Coordinates of C-alpha atoms in Angstrom, one line a residue:
M1 CA 26.3 -2.8 32.2
K2 CA 24.0 -0.2 31.6
Q3 CA 20.3 -0.5 29.8
K4 CA 20.0 0.7 26.4
K5 CA 17.6 3.5 25.9
Y6 CA 15.3 3.4 23.1
H7 CA 14.5 7.0 21.6
L8 CA 11.0 6.6 20.3
D9 CA 10.1 9.2 16.8
F10 CA 6.9 11.5 18.5
N11 CA 7.0 12.7 15.2
I12 CA 5.5 8.8 13.7
I13 CA 2.8 8.4 16.5
T14 CA 1.7 12.0 16.3
I15 CA 1.5 12.0 12.3
L16 CA -0.5 8.9 12.9
F17 CA -2.7 10.3 15.7
L18 CA -4.1 13.2 12.5
L19 CA -4.1 10.5 10.3
F20 CA -6.8 9.1 13.0
L21 CA -8.6 12.0 14.1
I22 CA -9.4 11.8 10.0
S23 CA -10.3 8.5 9.6
L24 CA -13.0 8.6 11.5
I25 CA -14.4 12.7 10.0
A26 CA -14.4 10.2 6.9
V27 CA -16.7 7.9 7.9
Y28 CA -18.9 8.8 9.6
S29 CA -19.8 11.1 6.2
G30 CA -19.2 9.2 4.0
S31 CA -21.2 5.4 5.6
G32 CA -24.0 8.0 6.0
Q33 CA -25.8 6.2 3.5
Y34 CA -25.2 3.1 4.7
A35 CA -26.2 3.4 8.5
Q36 CA -28.3 6.1 8.9
S37 CA -30.1 4.6 11.6
Q38 CA -27.1 3.7 13.3
P39 CA -24.5 7.1 12.1
Y40 CA -21.6 5.8 14.5
Y41 CA -21.8 2.5 13.3
F42 CA -18.7 2.1 11.4
V43 CA -17.1 4.7 12.8
I44 CA -16.9 2.6 16.3
R45 CA -15.4 -0.5 13.5
Q46 CA -13.0 1.4 12.7
V47 CA -12.7 2.7 15.9
I48 CA -12.1 -1.4 17.4
W49 CA -9.7 -1.8 14.3
Y50 CA -7.6 1.4 15.8
I51 CA -7.4 -0.2 18.9
V52 CA -6.6 -3.8 17.6
G53 CA -4.0 -1.8 15.3
I54 CA -2.1 -0.5 18.1
L55 CA -1.9 -2.4 20.4
I56 CA -0.6 -5.0 17.1
M57 CA 1.8 -2.4 15.7
L58 CA 3.2 -2.0 20.0
G59 CA 3.8 -5.9 20.0
V60 CA 5.5 -5.4 16.6
V61 CA 7.6 -2.1 18.3
F62 CA 8.9 -3.5 20.6
F63 CA 9.6 -6.7 18.8
D64 CA 13.4 -7.1 17.1
Y65 CA 13.0 -6.9 14.1
E66 CA 16.6 -8.3 12.9
L67 CA 15.1 -12.0 14.4
L68 CA 12.4 -11.3 11.4
G69 CA 15.5 -11.9 8.7
K70 CA 15.9 -15.4 10.5
Q71 CA 12.1 -16.7 9.5
A72 CA 12.5 -14.5 6.8
F73 CA 11.6 -17.5 4.2
R74 CA 9.4 -19.2 6.0
L75 CA 7.6 -16.1 6.6
Y76 CA 8.0 -15.7 2.8
A77 CA 6.8 -19.0 2.5
I78 CA 3.5 -19.4 4.8
G79 CA 2.4 -16.2 2.7
V80 CA 2.2 -18.1 -0.3
L81 CA 0.4 -21.2 1.2
L82 CA -2.0 -19.5 2.7
L83 CA -2.3 -17.6 -1.2
I84 CA -2.5 -21.3 -3.2
G85 CA -6.1 -22.0 -0.6
V86 CA -7.3 -18.8 -0.9
H87 CA -6.4 -20.3 -4.7
F88 CA -8.5 -22.9 -4.3
F89 CA -10.9 -22.7 -1.1
G90 CA -11.5 -18.9 -0.7
V91 CA -14.2 -17.6 0.1
F92 CA -15.5 -15.5 -3.5
R93 CA -17.3 -12.4 -2.9
N94 CA -17.7 -9.7 -5.1
G95 CA -17.0 -11.3 -8.2
S96 CA -12.9 -12.5 -6.5
Q97 CA -11.7 -14.7 -4.6
R98 CA -10.0 -12.9 -1.8
W99 CA -10.8 -14.4 1.5
L100 CA -10.1 -17.3 3.7
N101 CA -12.9 -18.5 6.6
L102 CA -11.3 -19.5 9.4
G103 CA -14.5 -20.3 11.0
V104 CA -14.2 -17.3 14.4
F105 CA -13.2 -14.5 11.2
E106 CA -11.8 -14.7 8.0
I107 CA -8.5 -13.2 6.0
Q108 CA -7.1 -11.9 3.6
P109 CA -3.6 -13.5 3.1
S110 CA -2.9 -11.3 0.4
E111 CA -2.7 -9.1 2.8
F112 CA 0.1 -10.3 5.2
M113 CA 1.9 -11.6 2.0
K114 CA 3.2 -8.1 1.5
I115 CA 4.4 -7.5 5.0
F116 CA 6.2 -10.9 4.1
L117 CA 7.3 -10.7 1.1
I118 CA 9.7 -7.0 2.2
I119 CA 10.9 -8.9 4.4
Y120 CA 12.1 -11.9 2.8
L121 CA 13.5 -9.3 0.0
A122 CA 15.4 -7.1 2.5
V123 CA 16.9 -10.2 3.9
L124 CA 18.1 -11.8 0.0
L125 CA 19.3 -7.7 -0.7
E126 CA 21.3 -7.2 2.3
R127 CA 23.2 -10.3 1.2
Y128 CA 24.7 -8.7 -1.7
G129 CA 25.7 -6.0 0.8
N130 CA 25.6 -2.5 -0.2
R131 CA 28.8 -2.1 -3.0
K132 CA 27.0 -1.5 -6.4
L133 CA 27.8 -5.8 -7.5
S134 CA 28.4 -7.0 -11.2
L135 CA 25.8 -7.0 -14.5
K136 CA 26.9 -10.7 -13.6
M137 CA 25.8 -10.4 -10.0
S138 CA 22.8 -8.2 -10.5
I139 CA 21.9 -9.2 -12.9
Q140 CA 21.4 -13.3 -10.5
L141 CA 20.5 -11.3 -7.8
T142 CA 17.2 -9.5 -10.2
V143 CA 16.4 -12.9 -11.2
K144 CA 15.8 -14.3 -7.6
V145 CA 14.1 -11.0 -6.6
L146 CA 11.7 -10.9 -9.3
A147 CA 11.6 -14.4 -8.9
A148 CA 10.6 -14.1 -5.1
T149 CA 8.0 -11.5 -6.6
F150 CA 6.1 -13.2 -9.4
I151 CA 4.5 -16.1 -7.1
P152 CA 2.5 -14.2 -5.0
F153 CA 1.8 -12.1 -8.1
V154 CA 0.0 -14.6 -10.3
F155 CA -2.1 -15.7 -6.9
I156 CA -2.3 -12.7 -6.5
F157 CA -3.8 -11.2 -9.4
L158 CA -6.1 -14.7 -10.5
Q159 CA -7.9 -13.5 -7.6
P160 CA -9.0 -11.1 -9.4
D161 CA -7.1 -9.0 -6.8
L162 CA -5.1 -6.0 -9.4
G163 CA -4.4 -3.8 -7.3
S164 CA -2.7 -5.1 -3.9
A165 CA -0.6 -7.4 -6.8
L166 CA 0.5 -4.1 -9.0
I167 CA 1.6 -3.5 -4.9
V168 CA 3.7 -6.0 -4.8
L169 CA 5.1 -5.2 -8.7
A170 CA 6.0 -1.8 -6.2
I171 CA 7.4 -3.2 -3.4
A172 CA 9.7 -5.6 -5.1
F173 CA 10.4 -2.3 -7.4
T174 CA 11.0 0.5 -4.9
M175 CA 13.6 -2.1 -2.9
I176 CA 15.6 -2.8 -6.5
I177 CA 16.4 0.8 -7.3
V178 CA 17.7 1.7 -3.8
S179 CA 19.9 -2.0 -3.6
S180 CA 22.6 -2.5 -5.4
I181 CA 21.9 -4.2 -8.4
S182 CA 24.1 -1.6 -11.5
I183 CA 22.0 0.9 -12.9
K184 CA 23.3 -1.1 -16.5
V185 CA 20.2 -3.7 -14.6
I186 CA 17.9 -1.5 -13.7
L187 CA 17.8 0.7 -17.5
P188 CA 17.0 -2.3 -18.5
I189 CA 13.4 -2.8 -16.6
L190 CA 12.9 1.1 -17.1
F191 CA 12.4 0.8 -20.3
A192 CA 10.5 -2.5 -20.5
I193 CA 8.2 -0.5 -18.5
V194 CA 7.2 2.4 -19.8
T195 CA 7.3 0.2 -23.4
S196 CA 5.0 -2.4 -21.6
I197 CA 2.3 0.8 -21.2
S198 CA 3.3 2.2 -24.0
G199 CA 2.2 -1.2 -26.1
L200 CA -0.9 -0.7 -24.4
V201 CA -1.1 3.0 -25.0
F202 CA -0.4 2.6 -29.3
L203 CA -3.2 -1.0 -28.9
Y204 CA -5.8 0.7 -27.1
A205 CA -6.1 4.0 -29.3
Y206 CA -4.4 1.5 -32.4
N207 CA -6.0 -1.7 -32.3
E208 CA -8.5 -1.7 -29.8
A209 CA -9.6 -5.2 -30.6
I210 CA -6.5 -6.6 -30.0
F211 CA -6.0 -4.8 -26.5
T212 CA -9.6 -5.8 -25.4
R213 CA -7.8 -9.9 -25.6
L214 CA -5.2 -8.6 -23.5
F215 CA -8.1 -8.1 -20.5
Q216 CA -10.9 -10.2 -19.0
S217 CA -14.3 -8.1 -19.6
H218 CA -14.8 -6.8 -15.4
Q219 CA -11.4 -5.6 -16.8
M220 CA -12.3 -3.9 -19.9
D221 CA -15.5 -1.8 -17.8
R222 CA -13.1 -0.8 -14.9
I223 CA -10.6 0.4 -18.4
Y224 CA -14.0 1.9 -19.5
G225 CA -15.6 3.7 -17.2
W226 CA -12.3 5.2 -16.5
L227 CA -11.1 6.3 -19.8
K228 CA -15.0 7.0 -20.8
P229 CA -16.6 8.7 -17.5
S230 CA -18.7 10.7 -19.2
E231 CA -19.8 8.1 -21.9
Y232 CA -20.6 5.4 -19.4
A233 CA -21.4 7.2 -16.9
S234 CA -24.8 5.5 -16.0
D235 CA -22.7 2.1 -14.9
Y236 CA -18.8 0.6 -16.0
G237 CA -18.4 5.0 -15.3
Y238 CA -20.5 6.2 -12.6
Q239 CA -18.9 5.4 -9.6
L240 CA -15.4 7.7 -10.9
Q241 CA -17.8 10.6 -12.6
Q242 CA -20.6 11.2 -9.1
A243 CA -16.5 11.7 -7.6
I244 CA -14.5 14.3 -10.0
M245 CA -17.7 16.3 -9.5
G246 CA -17.4 15.7 -5.4
I247 CA -14.4 16.6 -5.2
G248 CA -14.9 19.0 -7.8
S249 CA -17.3 21.3 -6.4
G250 CA -15.6 21.3 -2.9
Q251 CA -13.4 23.8 -4.8
L252 CA -11.5 25.9 -1.9
N253 CA -12.8 25.2 1.3
G254 CA -15.1 22.6 0.3
A255 CA -18.7 22.4 1.8
G256 CA -18.1 21.9 5.6
F257 CA -19.1 18.8 7.5
N258 CA -21.3 16.5 6.5
Q259 CA -23.0 18.5 4.2
G260 CA -21.3 16.8 0.7
T261 CA -23.6 16.8 -1.4
Q262 CA -22.6 14.2 -3.2
I263 CA -21.8 12.2 -0.5
Q264 CA -24.4 12.5 1.6
N265 CA -26.7 11.7 -0.9
G266 CA -25.4 8.6 -1.4
N267 CA -24.3 9.0 -5.3
V268 CA -20.2 7.6 -4.3
P269 CA -20.6 4.5 -4.0
E270 CA -17.7 3.4 -1.6
A271 CA -16.9 6.8 -0.1
H272 CA -16.2 5.7 3.6
T273 CA -13.7 2.6 2.3
D274 CA -11.3 3.0 -1.4
F275 CA -13.3 6.3 -2.5
V276 CA -12.8 7.6 1.1
F277 CA -10.7 10.6 -1.0
T278 CA -14.0 11.9 -2.4
V279 CA -15.2 13.0 1.0
I280 CA -12.4 14.9 2.5
G281 CA -12.7 17.1 -1.2
E282 CA -16.3 17.8 -0.9
E283 CA -16.5 18.5 3.6
Y284 CA -13.3 19.9 2.7
G285 CA -12.2 21.3 -0.7
F286 CA -8.4 21.7 -1.7
I287 CA -7.4 22.8 1.6
G288 CA -7.7 19.7 3.3
A289 CA -6.7 17.3 1.1
S290 CA -3.5 19.5 0.5
M291 CA -3.3 18.7 4.3
L292 CA -3.9 14.7 4.4
I293 CA -1.4 14.5 1.4
L294 CA 1.8 17.1 3.7
L295 CA 0.3 14.8 6.3
Y296 CA 1.6 11.9 4.4
F297 CA 4.4 13.0 2.3
L298 CA 6.1 14.0 6.8
L299 CA 5.0 10.0 6.7
L300 CA 6.9 9.1 4.6
Y301 CA 9.6 11.7 5.5
R302 CA 9.9 10.6 9.0
I303 CA 10.5 6.5 7.5
T304 CA 13.1 7.4 5.2
K305 CA 15.2 9.3 8.2
V306 CA 14.9 6.0 9.9
A307 CA 15.9 3.9 7.1
Y308 CA 18.6 6.7 6.7
E309 CA 20.1 6.4 10.0
A310 CA 19.7 2.4 10.5
D311 CA 22.1 0.4 11.8
N312 CA 21.6 -2.9 8.5
L313 CA 21.5 -3.0 5.6
F314 CA 17.8 -4.9 6.8
G315 CA 16.8 -2.3 8.7
V316 CA 17.3 -0.1 5.7
Y317 CA 15.8 -2.0 3.0
L318 CA 12.6 -3.0 5.6
C319 CA 12.1 0.6 6.5
V320 CA 12.0 1.2 2.2
G321 CA 10.7 -1.6 1.1
I322 CA 7.4 0.3 3.7
I323 CA 7.9 2.9 1.9
G324 CA 7.3 1.7 -2.1
I325 CA 3.7 0.0 -0.6
L326 CA 2.9 3.4 1.7
A327 CA 3.2 6.1 -1.4
F328 CA 1.9 3.8 -4.3
Q329 CA -1.4 3.4 -2.1
V330 CA -1.8 7.4 -1.6
F331 CA -0.8 7.7 -5.6
Q332 CA -2.8 5.0 -7.0
N333 CA -5.9 5.4 -4.2
I334 CA -6.5 9.6 -4.7
A335 CA -5.4 9.3 -8.6
M336 CA -7.5 7.2 -9.5
T337 CA -10.6 8.7 -7.8
I338 CA -9.8 12.0 -9.6
G339 CA -9.0 9.6 -12.5
L340 CA -5.6 9.8 -13.2
M341 CA -5.5 6.4 -13.1
P342 CA -7.8 2.9 -13.5
I343 CA -9.9 2.4 -10.3
T344 CA -8.3 -0.6 -8.8
G345 CA -9.9 -1.3 -5.1
I346 CA -6.4 -0.5 -3.7
T347 CA -8.2 2.4 -0.2
L348 CA -6.1 5.3 1.6
P349 CA -3.4 4.4 4.1
F350 CA -4.6 5.3 7.7
I351 CA -7.4 6.2 6.1
S352 CA -10.5 4.2 4.8
Y353 CA -12.6 2.0 6.4
G354 CA -11.7 -1.9 6.9
G355 CA -10.0 -3.9 9.0
S356 CA -7.4 -6.3 7.1
S357 CA -5.5 -2.8 5.3
L358 CA -5.1 -0.8 8.6
I359 CA -3.7 -3.6 10.5
T360 CA -2.0 -4.5 8.0
N361 CA -0.4 -0.5 7.6
M362 CA -0.3 -0.3 11.7
I363 CA 2.6 -3.7 11.6
M364 CA 4.3 -1.6 9.2
I365 CA 4.7 1.1 11.4
G366 CA 5.3 -0.9 14.1
L367 CA 8.9 -2.6 11.8
V368 CA 9.7 0.9 11.1
I369 CA 9.4 2.3 15.1
S370 CA 11.9 -1.5 15.6
V371 CA 14.1 -0.8 13.7
Q372 CA 14.2 3.2 14.9
I373 CA 14.2 2.6 18.2
R374 CA 17.1 0.5 18.0
S375 CA 19.4 2.0 15.5
S376 CA 22.5 3.9 17.0
N377 CA 24.3 7.6 16.1
D378 CA 26.9 5.6 14.8
H379 CA 24.3 4.2 12.0
L380 CA 25.1 2.2 8.5
F381 CA 25.9 5.3 6.7
R382 CA 27.8 7.4 9.2
K383 CA 29.6 4.8 8.9
K384 CA 30.0 4.7 5.4
A385 CA 31.1 8.3 5.3
I386 CA 34.2 8.1 7.7
R387 CA 35.4 5.8 5.6
E388 CA 35.3 7.0 2.4

């Protein structure tokens, strides 16, 4: 009996390595205002987090992803229980309650819940096959998906963590779009989203009193800081205003390594975490920022290719969910840095300093590679094309 040969996609590994190098450079430049006496403090810790993330990723790669399908509900239930634990016993820090203290270290359950939700929804959608469903079955499946999504969404939103709550919605929406659910159900969902956004815009423009009742005071601060950064430049809009000035000053080529005026003078808070894109924009300009965005496009393309070549629907939906979460994070982080979206605290994947989000992203890449190395040439969509 011949042993199955695994063919690793080194394109994904190469992209990860390049993102790793960019992360170290950006974290070093962006953290200078916090670690002047120890300039390599955050860089060393980021290297450690990367090493831990890579080891965990390798463990996931060599684990058969299909076995996760059998434990999908248990993983989902564990994630929800952890979120409930955060709600009652979580550590309160910086105006939110997002962490669980386990004594030796702290964890952020919302990060793991994202992965558990992808796995659970992938199993749920796989059961209905890849042919378009009737209207009745589409409604039933949509209700199940939205119910499974609503529970973690509520607990994460109440922490409050709007960024992670939006990511949960992005996961569900992406997986619904590519599923076998009828377009007759998907279109009303799209219409409801567009209508809701339009309604908020209308209220803000013509009835601000009602608009302010829909959000908490700290959320309104962020909204005003986003929509009117120049008017609130001394408080709510300070971070965004300084970031826009920094990115704008980068122009085509940027100021150069460690030469960004806004960054090095400490004018941009959290420049090594949430606002790390400001470092790229100011010190490496339009060219550097474009190269980073191109790397993200290449990564998403490779994951899409893995999804297309997967042997089963479970593998396809896993990859689709991961595409949804990474694409939304990249878009939201860059957009909030340049003022196109409100500030939500979402990190830039593989670049921002931090352990929880980086390890979560590495686990997701591990799942993608696990799907990829177990896919044959006679993959699911090839079989479907031959049959048709």
